[in-house]
Short mmCIF file of N, CA and C in Angstrom, two decimals:
data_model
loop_
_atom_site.label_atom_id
_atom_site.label_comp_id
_atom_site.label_asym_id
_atom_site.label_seq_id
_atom_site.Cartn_x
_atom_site.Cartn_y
_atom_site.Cartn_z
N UNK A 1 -13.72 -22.34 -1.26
CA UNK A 1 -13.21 -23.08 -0.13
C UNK A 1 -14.29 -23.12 0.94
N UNK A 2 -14.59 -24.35 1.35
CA UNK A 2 -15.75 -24.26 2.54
C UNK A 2 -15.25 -24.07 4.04
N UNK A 3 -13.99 -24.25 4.43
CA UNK A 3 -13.15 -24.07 5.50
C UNK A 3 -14.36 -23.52 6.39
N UNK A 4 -14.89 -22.38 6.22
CA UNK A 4 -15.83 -21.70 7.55
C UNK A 4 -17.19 -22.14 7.55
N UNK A 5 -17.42 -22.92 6.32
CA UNK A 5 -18.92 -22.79 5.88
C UNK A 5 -19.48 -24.57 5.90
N UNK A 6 -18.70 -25.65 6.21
CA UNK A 6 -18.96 -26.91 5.72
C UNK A 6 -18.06 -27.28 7.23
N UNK A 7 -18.08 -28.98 7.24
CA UNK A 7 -17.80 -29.74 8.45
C UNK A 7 -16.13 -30.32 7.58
N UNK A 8 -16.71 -30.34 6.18
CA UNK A 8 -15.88 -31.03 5.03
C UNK A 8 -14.85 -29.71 5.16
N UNK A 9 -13.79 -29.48 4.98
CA UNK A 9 -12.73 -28.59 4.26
C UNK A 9 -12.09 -28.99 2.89
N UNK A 10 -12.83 -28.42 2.01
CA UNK A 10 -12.51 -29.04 0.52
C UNK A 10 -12.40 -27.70 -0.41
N UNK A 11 -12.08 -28.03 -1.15
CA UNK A 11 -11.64 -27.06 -2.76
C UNK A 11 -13.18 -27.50 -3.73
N UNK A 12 -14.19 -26.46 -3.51
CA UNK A 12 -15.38 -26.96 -4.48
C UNK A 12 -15.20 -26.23 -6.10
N UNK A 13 -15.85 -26.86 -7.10
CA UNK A 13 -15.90 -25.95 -8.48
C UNK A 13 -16.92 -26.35 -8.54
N UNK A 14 -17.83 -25.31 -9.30
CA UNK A 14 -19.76 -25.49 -9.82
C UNK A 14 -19.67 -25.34 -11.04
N UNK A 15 -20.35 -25.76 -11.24
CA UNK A 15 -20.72 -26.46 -13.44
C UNK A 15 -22.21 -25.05 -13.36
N UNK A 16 -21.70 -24.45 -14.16
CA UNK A 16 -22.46 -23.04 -14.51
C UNK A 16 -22.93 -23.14 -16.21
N UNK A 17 -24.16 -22.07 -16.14
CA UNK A 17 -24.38 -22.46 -17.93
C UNK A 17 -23.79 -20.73 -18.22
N UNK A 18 -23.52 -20.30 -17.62
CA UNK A 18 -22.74 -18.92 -18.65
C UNK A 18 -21.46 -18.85 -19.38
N UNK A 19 -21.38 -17.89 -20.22
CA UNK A 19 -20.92 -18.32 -21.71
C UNK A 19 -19.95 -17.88 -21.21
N UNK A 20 -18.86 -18.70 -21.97
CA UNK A 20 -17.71 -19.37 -21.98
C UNK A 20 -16.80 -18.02 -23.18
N UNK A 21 -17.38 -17.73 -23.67
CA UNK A 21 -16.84 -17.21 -25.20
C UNK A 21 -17.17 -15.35 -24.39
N UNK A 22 -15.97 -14.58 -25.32
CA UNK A 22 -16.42 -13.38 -25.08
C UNK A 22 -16.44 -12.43 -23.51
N UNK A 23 -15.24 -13.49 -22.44
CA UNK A 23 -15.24 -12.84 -21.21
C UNK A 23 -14.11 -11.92 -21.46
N UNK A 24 -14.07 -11.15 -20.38
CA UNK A 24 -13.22 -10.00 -20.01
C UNK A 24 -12.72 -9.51 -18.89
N UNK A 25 -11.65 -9.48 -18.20
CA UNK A 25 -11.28 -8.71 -16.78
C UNK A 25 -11.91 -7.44 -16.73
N UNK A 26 -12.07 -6.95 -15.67
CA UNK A 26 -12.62 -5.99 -15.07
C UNK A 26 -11.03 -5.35 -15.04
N UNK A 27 -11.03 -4.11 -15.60
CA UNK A 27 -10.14 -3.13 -15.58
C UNK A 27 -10.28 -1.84 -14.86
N UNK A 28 -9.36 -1.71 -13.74
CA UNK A 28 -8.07 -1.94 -13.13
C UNK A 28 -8.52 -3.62 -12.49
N UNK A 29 -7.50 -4.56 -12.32
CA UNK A 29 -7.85 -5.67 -11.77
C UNK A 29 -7.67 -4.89 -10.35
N UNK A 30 -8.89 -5.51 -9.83
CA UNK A 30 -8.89 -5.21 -8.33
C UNK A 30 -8.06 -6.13 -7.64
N UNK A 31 -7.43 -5.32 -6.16
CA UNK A 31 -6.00 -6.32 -5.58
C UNK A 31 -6.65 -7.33 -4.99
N UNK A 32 -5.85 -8.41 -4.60
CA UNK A 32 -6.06 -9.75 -4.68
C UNK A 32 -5.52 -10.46 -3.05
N UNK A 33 -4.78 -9.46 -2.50
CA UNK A 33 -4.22 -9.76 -1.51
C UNK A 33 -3.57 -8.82 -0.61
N UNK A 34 -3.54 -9.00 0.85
CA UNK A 34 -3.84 -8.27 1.82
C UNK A 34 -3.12 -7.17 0.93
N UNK A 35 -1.71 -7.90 0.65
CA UNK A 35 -0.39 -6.55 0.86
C UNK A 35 -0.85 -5.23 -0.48
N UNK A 36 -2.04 -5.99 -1.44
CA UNK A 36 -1.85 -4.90 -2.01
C UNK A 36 -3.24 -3.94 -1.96
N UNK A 37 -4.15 -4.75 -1.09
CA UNK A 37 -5.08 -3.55 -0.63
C UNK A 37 -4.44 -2.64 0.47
N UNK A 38 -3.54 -2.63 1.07
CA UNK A 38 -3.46 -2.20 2.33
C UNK A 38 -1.68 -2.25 2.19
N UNK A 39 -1.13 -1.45 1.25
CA UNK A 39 0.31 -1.74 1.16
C UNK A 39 1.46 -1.21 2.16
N UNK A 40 0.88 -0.07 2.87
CA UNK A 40 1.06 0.81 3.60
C UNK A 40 1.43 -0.03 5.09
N UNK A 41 0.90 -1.51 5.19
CA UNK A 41 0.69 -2.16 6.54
C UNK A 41 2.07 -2.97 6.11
N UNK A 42 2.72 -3.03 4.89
CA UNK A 42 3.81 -4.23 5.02
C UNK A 42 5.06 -4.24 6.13
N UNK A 43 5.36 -2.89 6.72
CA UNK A 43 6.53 -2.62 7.48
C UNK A 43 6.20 -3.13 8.96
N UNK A 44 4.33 -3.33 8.92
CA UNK A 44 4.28 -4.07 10.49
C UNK A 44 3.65 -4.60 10.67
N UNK A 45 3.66 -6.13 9.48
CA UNK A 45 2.84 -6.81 9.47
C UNK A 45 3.61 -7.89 10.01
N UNK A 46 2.96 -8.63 10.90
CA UNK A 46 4.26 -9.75 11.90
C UNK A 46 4.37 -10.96 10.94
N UNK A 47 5.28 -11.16 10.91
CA UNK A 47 6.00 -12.58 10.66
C UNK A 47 5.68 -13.64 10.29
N UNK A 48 4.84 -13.84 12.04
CA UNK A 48 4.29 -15.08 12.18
C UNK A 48 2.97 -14.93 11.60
N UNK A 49 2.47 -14.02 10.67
CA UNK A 49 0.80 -13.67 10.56
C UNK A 49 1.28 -13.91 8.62
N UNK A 50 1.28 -15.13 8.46
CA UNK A 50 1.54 -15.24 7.03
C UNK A 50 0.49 -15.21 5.84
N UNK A 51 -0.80 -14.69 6.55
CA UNK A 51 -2.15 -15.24 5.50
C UNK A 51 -1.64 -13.97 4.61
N UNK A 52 -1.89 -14.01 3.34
CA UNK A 52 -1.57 -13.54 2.09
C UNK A 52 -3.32 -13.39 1.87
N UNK A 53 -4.14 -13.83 1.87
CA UNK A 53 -5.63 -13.36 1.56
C UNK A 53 -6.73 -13.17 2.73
N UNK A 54 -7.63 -12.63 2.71
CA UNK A 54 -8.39 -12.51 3.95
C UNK A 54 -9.57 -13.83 3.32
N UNK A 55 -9.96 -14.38 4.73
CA UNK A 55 -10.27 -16.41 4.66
C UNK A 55 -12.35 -15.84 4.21
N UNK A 56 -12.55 -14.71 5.19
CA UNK A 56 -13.99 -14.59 4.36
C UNK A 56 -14.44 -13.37 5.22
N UNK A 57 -15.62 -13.03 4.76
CA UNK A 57 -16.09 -11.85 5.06
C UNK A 57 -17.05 -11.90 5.94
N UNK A 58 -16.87 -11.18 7.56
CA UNK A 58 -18.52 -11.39 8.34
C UNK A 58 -19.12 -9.77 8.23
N UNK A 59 -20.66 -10.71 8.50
CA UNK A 59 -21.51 -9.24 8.67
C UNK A 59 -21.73 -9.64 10.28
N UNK A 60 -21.21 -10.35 10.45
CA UNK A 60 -21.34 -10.43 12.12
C UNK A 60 -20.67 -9.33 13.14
N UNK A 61 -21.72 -8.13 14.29
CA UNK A 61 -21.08 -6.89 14.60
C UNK A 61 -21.34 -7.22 15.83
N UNK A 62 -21.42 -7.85 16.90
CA UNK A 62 -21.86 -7.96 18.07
C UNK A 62 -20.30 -8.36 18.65
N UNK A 63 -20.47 -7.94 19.23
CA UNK A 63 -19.16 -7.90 20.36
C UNK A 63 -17.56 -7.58 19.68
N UNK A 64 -17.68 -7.23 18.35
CA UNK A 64 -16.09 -7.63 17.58
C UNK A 64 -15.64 -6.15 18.32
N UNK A 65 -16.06 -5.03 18.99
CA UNK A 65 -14.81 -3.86 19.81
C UNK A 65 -14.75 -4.40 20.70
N UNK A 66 -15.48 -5.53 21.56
CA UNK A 66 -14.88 -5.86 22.83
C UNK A 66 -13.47 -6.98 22.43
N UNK A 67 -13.77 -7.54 21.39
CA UNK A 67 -13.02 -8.58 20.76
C UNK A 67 -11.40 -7.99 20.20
N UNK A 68 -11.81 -6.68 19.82
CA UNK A 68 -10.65 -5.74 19.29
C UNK A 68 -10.13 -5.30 20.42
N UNK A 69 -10.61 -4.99 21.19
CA UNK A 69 -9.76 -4.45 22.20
C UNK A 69 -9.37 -5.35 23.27
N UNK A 70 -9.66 -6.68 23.19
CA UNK A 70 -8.99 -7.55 24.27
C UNK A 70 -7.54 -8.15 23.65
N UNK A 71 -7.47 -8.42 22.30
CA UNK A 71 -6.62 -8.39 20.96
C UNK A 71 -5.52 -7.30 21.39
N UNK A 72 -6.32 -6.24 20.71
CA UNK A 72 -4.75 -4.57 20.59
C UNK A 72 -4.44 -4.75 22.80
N UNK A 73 -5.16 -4.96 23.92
CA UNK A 73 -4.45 -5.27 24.95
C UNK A 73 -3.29 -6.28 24.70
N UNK A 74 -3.56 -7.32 24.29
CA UNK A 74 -2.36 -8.71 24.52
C UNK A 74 -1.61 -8.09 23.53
N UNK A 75 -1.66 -7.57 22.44
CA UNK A 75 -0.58 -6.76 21.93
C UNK A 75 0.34 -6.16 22.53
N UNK A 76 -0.59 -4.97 22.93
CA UNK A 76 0.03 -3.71 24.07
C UNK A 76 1.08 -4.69 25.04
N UNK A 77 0.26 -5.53 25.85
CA UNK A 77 0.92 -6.02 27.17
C UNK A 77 2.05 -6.92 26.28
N UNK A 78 2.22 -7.26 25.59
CA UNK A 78 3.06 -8.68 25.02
C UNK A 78 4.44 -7.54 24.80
N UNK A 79 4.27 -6.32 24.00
CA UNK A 79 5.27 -5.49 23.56
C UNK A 79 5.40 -5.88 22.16
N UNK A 80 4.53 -6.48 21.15
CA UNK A 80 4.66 -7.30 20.41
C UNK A 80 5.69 -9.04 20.31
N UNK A 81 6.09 -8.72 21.56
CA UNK A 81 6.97 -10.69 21.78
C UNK A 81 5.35 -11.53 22.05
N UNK A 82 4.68 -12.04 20.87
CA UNK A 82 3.77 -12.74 21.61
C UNK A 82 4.11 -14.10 21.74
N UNK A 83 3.68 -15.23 22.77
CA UNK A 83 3.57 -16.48 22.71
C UNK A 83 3.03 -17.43 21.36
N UNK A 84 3.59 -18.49 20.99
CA UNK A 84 2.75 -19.22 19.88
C UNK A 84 1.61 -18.90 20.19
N UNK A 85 0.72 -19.76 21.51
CA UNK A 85 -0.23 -19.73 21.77
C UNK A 85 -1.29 -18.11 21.36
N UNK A 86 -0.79 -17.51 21.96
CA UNK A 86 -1.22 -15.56 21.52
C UNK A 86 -1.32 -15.43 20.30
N UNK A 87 -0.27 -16.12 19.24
CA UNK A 87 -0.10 -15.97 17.92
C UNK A 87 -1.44 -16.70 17.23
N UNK A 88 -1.34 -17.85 18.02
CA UNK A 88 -2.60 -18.73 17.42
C UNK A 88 -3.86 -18.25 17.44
N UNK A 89 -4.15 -17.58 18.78
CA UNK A 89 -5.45 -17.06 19.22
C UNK A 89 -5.94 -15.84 18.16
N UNK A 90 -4.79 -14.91 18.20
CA UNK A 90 -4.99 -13.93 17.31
C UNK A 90 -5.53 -14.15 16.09
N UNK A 91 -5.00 -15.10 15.08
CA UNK A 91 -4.61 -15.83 14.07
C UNK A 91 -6.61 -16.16 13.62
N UNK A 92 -6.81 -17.07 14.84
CA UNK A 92 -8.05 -17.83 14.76
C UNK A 92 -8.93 -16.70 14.84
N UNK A 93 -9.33 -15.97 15.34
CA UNK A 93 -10.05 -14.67 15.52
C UNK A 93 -10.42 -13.83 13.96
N UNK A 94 -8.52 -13.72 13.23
CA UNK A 94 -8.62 -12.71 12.30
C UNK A 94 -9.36 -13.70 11.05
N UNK A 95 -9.24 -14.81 11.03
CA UNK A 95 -9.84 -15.90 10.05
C UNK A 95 -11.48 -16.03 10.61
N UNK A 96 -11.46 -16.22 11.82
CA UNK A 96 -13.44 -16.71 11.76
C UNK A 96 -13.87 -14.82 11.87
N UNK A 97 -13.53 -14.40 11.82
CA UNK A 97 -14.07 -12.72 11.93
C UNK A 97 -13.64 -11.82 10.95
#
């Protein structure tokens, strides 16, 4: 998915020359989605926070505790009742970061 990486948001597939014949899963299949890396988080995971996979991975480290902690504040202060808007902000943050 190029969503973070392209102007385009599209579904890409690449034409590869490795063999086709003779594959195998990697055993234990590694989890696939939030709830089952992190199963322990399902009792307070909000509602409105429906992503089922994490969107991509940064090595980007510059400012993300000031970023975390302006986040866990509007938490704190909200009591967890957040606004759409709060919901959105959050939302956009946990996807580009």
């Amino acid at each position: 998915n190029t969503q973070f990486f392209s102007a385009l948001n599209r579904k890409e597939g690449y034409i590869h020359n490795l063999p086709s014949e003779n594959r195998f899963h990697i055993l234990p299949k590694p989890p696939m989605t939030i709830e089952e890396v992190i199963p322990y988080t399902k009792k307070w995971w909000p509602s409105w926070d429906t992503r089922k996979q994490l969107s991509c991975i940064s090595s980007e480290t510059s400012g993300i505790s000031q970023l975390c902690d302006r986040l866990g504040k509007i938490l704190v202060d909200s009591r967890g009742l957040l606004s759409f808007e709060q919901q959105r902000d959050i939302l956009h943050h946990c996807r580009t970061l």
